[in-house]
Coordinates of C-alpha atoms in Angstrom, one line a residue:
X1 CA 0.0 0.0 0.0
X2 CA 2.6 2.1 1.0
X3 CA 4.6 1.9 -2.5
X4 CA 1.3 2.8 -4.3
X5 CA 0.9 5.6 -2.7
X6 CA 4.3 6.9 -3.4
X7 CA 3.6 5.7 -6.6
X8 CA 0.3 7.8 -6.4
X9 CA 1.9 10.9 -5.2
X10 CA 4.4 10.9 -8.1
X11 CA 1.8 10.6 -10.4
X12 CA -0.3 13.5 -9.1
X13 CA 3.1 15.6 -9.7
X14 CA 3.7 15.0 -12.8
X15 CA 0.2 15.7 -13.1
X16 CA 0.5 18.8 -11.8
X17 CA 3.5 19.6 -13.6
X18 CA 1.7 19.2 -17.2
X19 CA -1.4 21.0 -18.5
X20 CA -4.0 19.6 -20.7
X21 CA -4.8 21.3 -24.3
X22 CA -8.4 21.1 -24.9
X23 CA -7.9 22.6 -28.4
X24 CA -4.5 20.2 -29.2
X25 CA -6.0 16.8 -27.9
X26 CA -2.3 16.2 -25.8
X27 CA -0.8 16.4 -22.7
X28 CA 2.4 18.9 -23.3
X29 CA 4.8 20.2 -20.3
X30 CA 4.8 24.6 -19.9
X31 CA 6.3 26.2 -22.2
X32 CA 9.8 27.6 -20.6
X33 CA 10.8 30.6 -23.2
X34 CA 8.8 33.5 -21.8
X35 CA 6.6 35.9 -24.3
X36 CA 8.3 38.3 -26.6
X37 CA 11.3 35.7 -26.4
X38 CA 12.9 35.9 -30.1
X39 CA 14.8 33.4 -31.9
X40 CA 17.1 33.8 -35.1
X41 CA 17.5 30.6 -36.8
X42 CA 19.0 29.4 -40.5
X43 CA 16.6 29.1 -43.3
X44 CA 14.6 25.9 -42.9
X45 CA 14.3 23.3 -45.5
X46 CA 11.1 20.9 -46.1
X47 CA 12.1 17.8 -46.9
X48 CA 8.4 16.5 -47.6
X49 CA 5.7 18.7 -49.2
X50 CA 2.5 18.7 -51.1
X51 CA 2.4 21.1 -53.5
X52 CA -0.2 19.8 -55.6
X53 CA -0.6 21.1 -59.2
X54 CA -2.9 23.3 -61.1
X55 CA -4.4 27.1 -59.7
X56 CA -3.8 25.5 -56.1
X57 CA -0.3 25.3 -56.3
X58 CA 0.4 29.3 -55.9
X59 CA -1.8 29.1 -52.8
X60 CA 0.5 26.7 -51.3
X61 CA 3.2 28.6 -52.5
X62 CA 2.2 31.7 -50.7
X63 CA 2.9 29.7 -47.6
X64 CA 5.9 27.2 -48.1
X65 CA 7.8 30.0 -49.4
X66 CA 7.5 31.9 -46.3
X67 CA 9.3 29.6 -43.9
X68 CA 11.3 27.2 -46.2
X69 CA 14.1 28.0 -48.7
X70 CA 13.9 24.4 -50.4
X71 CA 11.2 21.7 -50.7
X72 CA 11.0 18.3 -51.5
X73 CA 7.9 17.8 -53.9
X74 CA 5.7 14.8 -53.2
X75 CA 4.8 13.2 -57.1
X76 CA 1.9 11.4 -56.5
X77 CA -0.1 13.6 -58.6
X78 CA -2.7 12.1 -61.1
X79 CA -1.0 10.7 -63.2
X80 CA 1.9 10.2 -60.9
X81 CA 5.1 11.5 -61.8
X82 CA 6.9 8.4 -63.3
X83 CA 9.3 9.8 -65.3
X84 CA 12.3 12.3 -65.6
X85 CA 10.2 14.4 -67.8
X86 CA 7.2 14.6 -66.0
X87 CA 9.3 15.3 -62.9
X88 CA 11.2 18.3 -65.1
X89 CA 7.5 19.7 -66.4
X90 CA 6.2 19.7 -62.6
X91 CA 9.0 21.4 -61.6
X92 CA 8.1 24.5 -64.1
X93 CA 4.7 24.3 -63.2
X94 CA 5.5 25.2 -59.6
X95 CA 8.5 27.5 -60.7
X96 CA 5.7 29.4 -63.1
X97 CA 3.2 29.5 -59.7
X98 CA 5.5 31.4 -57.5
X99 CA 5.4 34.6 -56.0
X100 CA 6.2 37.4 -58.1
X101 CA 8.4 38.8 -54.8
X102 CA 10.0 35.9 -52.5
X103 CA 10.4 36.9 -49.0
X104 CA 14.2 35.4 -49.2
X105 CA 15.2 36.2 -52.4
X106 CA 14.9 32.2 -54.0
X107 CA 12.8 29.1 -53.9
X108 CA 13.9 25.8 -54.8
X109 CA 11.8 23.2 -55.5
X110 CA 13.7 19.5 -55.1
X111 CA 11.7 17.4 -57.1
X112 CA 11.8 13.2 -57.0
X113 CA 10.5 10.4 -58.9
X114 CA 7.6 8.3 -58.6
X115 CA 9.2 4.7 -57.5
X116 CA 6.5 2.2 -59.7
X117 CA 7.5 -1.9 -60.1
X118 CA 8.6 -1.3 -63.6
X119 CA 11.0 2.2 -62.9
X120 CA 14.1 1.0 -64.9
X121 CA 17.8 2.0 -63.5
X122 CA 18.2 4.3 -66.7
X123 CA 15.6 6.1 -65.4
X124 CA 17.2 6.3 -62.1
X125 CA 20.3 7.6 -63.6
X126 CA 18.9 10.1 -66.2
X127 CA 16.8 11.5 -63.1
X128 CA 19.6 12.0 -60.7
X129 CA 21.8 13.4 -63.6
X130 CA 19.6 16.5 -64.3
X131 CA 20.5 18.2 -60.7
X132 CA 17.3 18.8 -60.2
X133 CA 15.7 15.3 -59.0
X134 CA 17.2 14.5 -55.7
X135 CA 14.9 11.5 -54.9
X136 CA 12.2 8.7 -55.4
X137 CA 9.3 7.7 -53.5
X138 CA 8.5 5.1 -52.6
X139 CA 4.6 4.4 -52.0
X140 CA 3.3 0.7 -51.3
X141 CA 0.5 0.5 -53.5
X142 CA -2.6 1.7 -51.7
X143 CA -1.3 3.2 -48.7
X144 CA -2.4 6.9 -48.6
X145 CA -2.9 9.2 -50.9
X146 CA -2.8 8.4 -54.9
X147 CA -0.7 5.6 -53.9
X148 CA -2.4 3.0 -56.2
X149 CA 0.4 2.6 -59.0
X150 CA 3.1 2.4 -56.0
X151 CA 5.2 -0.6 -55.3
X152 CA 3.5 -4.4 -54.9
X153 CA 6.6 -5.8 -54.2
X154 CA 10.0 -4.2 -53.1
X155 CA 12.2 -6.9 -54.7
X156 CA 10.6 -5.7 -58.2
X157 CA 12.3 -2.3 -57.4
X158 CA 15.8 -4.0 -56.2
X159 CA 17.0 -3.1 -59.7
X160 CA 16.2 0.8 -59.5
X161 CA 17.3 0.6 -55.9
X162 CA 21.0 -0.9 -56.7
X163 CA 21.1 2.3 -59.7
X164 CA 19.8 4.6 -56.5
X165 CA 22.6 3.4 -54.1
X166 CA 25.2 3.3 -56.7
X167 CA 25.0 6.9 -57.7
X168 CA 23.8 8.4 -54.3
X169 CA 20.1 9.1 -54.8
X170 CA 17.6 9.2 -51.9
X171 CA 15.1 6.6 -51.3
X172 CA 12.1 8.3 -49.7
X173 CA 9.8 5.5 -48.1
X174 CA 6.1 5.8 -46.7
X175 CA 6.9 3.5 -44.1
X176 CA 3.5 1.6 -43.4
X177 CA 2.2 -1.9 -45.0
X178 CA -1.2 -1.7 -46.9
X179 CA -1.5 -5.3 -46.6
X180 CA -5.2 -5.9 -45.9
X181 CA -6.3 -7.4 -42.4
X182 CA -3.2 -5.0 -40.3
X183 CA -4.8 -2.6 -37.7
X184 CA -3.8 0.7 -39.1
X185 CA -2.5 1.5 -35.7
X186 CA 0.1 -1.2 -36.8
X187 CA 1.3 -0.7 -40.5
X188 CA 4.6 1.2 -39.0
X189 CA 6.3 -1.4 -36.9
X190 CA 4.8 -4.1 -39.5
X191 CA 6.7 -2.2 -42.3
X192 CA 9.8 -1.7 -40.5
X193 CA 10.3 -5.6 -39.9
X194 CA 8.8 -7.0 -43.3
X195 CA 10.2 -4.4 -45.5
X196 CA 13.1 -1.7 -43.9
X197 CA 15.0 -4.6 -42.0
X198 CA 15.7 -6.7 -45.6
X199 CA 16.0 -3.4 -46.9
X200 CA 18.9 -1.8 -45.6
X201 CA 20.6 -5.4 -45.3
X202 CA 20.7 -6.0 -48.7
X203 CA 21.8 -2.5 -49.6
X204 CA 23.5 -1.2 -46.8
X205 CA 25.0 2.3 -49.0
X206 CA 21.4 3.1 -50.0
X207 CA 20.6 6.7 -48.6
X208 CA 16.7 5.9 -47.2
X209 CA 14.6 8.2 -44.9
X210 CA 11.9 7.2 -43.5
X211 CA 9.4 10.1 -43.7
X212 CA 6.4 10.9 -41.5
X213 CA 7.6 8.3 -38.9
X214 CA 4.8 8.1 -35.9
X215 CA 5.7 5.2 -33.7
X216 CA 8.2 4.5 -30.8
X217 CA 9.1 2.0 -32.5
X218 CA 10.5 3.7 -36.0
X219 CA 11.9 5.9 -33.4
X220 CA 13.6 3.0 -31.7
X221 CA 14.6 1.8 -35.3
X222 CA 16.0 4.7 -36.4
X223 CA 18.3 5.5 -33.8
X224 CA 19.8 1.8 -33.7
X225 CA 20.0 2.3 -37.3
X226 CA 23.1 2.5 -40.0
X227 CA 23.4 5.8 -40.7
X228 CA 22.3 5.8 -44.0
X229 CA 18.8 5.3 -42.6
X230 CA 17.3 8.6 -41.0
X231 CA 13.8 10.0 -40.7
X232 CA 11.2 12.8 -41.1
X233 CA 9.2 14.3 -38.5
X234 CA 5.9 16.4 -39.0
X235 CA 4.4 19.2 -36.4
X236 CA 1.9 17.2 -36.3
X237 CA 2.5 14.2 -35.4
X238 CA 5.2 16.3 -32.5
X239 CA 1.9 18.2 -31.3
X240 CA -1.2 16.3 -31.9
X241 CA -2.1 12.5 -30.9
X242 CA -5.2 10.4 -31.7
X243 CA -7.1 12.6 -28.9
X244 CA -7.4 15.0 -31.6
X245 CA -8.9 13.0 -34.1
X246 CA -11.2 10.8 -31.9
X247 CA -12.3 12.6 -28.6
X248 CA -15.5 14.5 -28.9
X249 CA -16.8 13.4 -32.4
X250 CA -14.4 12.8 -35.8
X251 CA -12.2 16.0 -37.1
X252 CA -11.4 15.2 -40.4
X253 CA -8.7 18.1 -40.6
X254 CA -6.8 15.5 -38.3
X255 CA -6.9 12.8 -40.2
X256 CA -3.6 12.2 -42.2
X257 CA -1.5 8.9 -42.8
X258 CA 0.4 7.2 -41.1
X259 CA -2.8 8.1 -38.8
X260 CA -2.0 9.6 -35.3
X261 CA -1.1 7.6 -32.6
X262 CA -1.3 7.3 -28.7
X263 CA 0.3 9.6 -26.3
X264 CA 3.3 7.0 -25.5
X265 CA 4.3 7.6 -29.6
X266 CA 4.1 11.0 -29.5
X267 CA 6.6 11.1 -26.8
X268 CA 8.9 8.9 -28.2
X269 CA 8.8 11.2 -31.2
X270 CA 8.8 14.6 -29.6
X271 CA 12.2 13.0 -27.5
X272 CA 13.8 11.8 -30.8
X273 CA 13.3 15.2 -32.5
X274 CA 14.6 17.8 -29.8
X275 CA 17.6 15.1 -28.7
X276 CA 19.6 17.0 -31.1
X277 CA 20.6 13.8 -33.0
X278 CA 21.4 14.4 -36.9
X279 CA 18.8 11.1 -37.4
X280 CA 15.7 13.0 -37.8
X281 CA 14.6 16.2 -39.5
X282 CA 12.3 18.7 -41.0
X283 CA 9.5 17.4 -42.9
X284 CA 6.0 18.6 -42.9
X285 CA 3.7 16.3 -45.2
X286 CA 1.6 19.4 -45.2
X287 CA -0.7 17.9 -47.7
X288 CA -3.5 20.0 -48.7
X289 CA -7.3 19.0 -49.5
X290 CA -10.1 21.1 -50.8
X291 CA -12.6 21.6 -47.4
X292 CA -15.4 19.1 -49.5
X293 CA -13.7 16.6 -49.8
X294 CA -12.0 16.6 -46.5
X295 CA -15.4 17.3 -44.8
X296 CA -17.0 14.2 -46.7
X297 CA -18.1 10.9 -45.7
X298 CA -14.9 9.0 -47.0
X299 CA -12.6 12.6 -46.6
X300 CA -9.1 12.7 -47.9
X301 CA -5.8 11.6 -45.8
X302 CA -4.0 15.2 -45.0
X303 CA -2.7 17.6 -42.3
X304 CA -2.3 21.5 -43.9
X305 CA 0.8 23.0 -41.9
X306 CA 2.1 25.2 -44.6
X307 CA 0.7 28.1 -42.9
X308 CA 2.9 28.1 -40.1
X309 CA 5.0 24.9 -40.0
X310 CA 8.3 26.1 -38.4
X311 CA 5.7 28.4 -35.7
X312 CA 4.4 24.8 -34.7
X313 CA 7.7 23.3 -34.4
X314 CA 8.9 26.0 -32.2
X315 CA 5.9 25.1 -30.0
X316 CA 7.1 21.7 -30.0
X317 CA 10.9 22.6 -29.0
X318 CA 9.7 25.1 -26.1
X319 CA 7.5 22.8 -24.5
X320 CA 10.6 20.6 -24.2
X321 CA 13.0 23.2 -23.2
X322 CA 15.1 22.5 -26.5
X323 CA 14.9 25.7 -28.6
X324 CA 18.2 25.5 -28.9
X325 CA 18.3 22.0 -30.8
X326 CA 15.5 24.0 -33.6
X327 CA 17.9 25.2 -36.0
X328 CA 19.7 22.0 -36.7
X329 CA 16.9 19.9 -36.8
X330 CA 14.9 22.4 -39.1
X331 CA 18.1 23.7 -41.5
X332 CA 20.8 21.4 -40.9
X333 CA 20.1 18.0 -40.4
X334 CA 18.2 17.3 -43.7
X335 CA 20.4 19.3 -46.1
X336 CA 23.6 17.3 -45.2
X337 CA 21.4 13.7 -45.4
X338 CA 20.6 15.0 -48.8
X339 CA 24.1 16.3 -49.4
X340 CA 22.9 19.9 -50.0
X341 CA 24.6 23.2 -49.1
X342 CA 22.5 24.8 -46.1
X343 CA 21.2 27.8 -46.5
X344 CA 22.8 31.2 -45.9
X345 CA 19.5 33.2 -44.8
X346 CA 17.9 33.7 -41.7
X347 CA 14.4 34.0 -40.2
X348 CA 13.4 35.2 -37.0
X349 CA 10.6 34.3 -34.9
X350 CA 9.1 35.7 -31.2
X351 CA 7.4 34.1 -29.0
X352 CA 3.5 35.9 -30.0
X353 CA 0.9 34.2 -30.8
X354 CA -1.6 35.0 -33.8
X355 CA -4.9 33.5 -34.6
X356 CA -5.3 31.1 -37.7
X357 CA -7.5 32.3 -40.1
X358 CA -10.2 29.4 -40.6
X359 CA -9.7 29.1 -44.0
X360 CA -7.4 29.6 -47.0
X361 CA -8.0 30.0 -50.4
X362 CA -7.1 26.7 -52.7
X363 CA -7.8 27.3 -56.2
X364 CA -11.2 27.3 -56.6
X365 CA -12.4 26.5 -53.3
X366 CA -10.6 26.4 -49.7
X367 CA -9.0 24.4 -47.1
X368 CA -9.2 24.4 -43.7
X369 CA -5.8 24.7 -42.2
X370 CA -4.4 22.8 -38.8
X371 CA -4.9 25.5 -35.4
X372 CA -8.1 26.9 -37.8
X373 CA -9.5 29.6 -35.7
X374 CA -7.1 28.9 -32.7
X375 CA -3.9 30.4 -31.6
X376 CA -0.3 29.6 -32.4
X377 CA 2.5 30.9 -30.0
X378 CA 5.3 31.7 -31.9
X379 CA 5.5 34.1 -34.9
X380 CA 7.8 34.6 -37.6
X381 CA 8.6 38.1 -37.4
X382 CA 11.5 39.4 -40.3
X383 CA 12.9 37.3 -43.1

């Protein structure tokens, strides 16, 4: 009796200790850097974004060129973007739908393949030797978003994978199994040992990141991992866990694969991220969906964080104490993975918090962003 109630009275303090979000759906410790606190960081990088295509693209733009100096472009458009080609045509698309004035003087968008069963290593090569294709992704076939022409089998793609790891190209994996019959709490960890494990044994120089990763377990993974092998982490999945989705009635706007998890993941991740380790970086999946179809019976998979990405992951840091482990994680960390030169300008942010407007334009209709109508605390204040 005695050792439960000690157990008891720690529990109440750490109770105590925490406050609850209402608004977020998580537990999260105070935030330590006081208000008006400002913080001067490199020019972050997105090393997973959604940028769609057609009159919603400069919409997007507006915001990812805000906060982010590069971008990786997700190519599972409709068609998907199988080839070097279509990968080059995209990439004028979004060039054509920029800004006419960029808050820091450039915009790059990296642009990367569509991995299929039948992407040849020619392909591979002629890709990578453009400059402007840094990666493929790789999709198993049905597991989120236009994902249906992704990969059945990842020994079919051992051919394009051996081209990848010979000339240095990044292999960008949604990490989850769409094997019919796994709990979709599950696809993560089932993914890592059918799939990632034989991966990175048979090509141990293959430069993989495993994006969007939302379980203790990829975290776990990761860090015991070659270093060849590093990961992604969104806002989202730092701030939010299945609370938001679930308690209270269904948010669609939370909704987004891999789906969000229990608290215990979201710790793991929110540890991973701010431990300063070079294994884990900037990226969003800030994947944008017309309000209709998100709002719908069967909505769309996709959490919008354009808007204020890097604002949201300076929430995340503060409430851990670790502003000072930002910079590398959002500017630093990804570029060298990726073997890019970071970037020379700055941003600023201070600790003051703004409202969300509760919708954005996206072509011709809207979207409703994450924090709609709700506050975020930190601000980006000079470019």
């Amino acid at each position: 009796m005695a050792g439960w109630m000690a157990a008891s009275g720690n529990m109440m303090a750490m109770v105590q200790s925490i406050r609850y979000h209402s608004n977020y759906g998580i537990m999260a410790s105070q935030a330590t850097a006081p208000e008006g606190t400002k913080l001067t960081i490199t020019l972050p990088d997105d090393f997973h974004h959604h940028f769609r295509d057609g009159p919603s693209t400069a919409n997007v733009l507006e915001h990812a060129t805000q906060q982010f100096g590069r971008c990786i472009a997700m190519p599972n458009l409709r068609p998907p973007v199988t080839t070097t080609e279509m990968a080059l045509e995209y990439r004028q698309r979004i060039l054509s739908s920029l800004p006419k004035e960029l808050p820091h003087g450039s915009f790059e968008p990296l642009m990367t393949l569509y991995l299929t069963d039948n992407t040849s290593p020619d392909e591979i090569k002629k890709a990578f030797a453009t400059g402007h294709i840094k990666a493929c992704k790789y999709y198993p076939a049905g597991a989120t978003t236009n994902s249906d022409a992704g990969v059945t089998d990842v020994k079919k793609t051992y051919p394009a994978l051996r081209a990848m790891e010979e000339i240095g190209m990044v292999l960008c994996i949604h990490s989850e199994v769409s094997t019919p019959g796994i709990d979709i709490f599950d696809r993560e960890p089932v993914f890592i040992e059918e799939i990632i494990k034989p991966l990175v044994k048979d090509m141990p120089k293959l430069k993989i990141v495993m994006e969007h990763i939302s379980t203790k377990e990829a975290v776990d993974y990761v860090m015991s991992a070659p270093d060849n092998v590093k990961a992604s982490i969104t806002c989202h999945h730092l701030l939010y866990n299945r609370n938001a989705l679930l308690v209270g009635g269904i948010k669609p706007h939370f909704y987004c694969l891999p789906i969000l998890k229990r608290e215990t993941h979201r710790e793991a991740l929110l540890g991973a991220a701010t431990s300063g380790s070079n294994k884990f970086f900037l990226g969003t999946d800030s994947a944008p969906h017309a309000v209709e179809v998100k709002e719908a019976a069967c909505g769309c998979a996709g959490a919008y964080t354009a808007h204020c990405a890097v604002q949201l992951y300076a929430e995340a840091f503060d409430s851990m104490g670790a502003l000072d482990k930002l910079e590398a994680f959002c500017s630093f960390h990804g570029a060298d993975h990726y073997q890019l030169p970071r970037n020379t300008q700055k941003i600023t942010m201070e600790k003051k918090s703004w409202i969300v407007p509760k919708r954005y334009s996206f072509g011709i209709s809207q979207l409703v962003p994450i924090r709609a109508g709700e506050s975020v605390a930190w601000s980006i204040v000079s470019n």
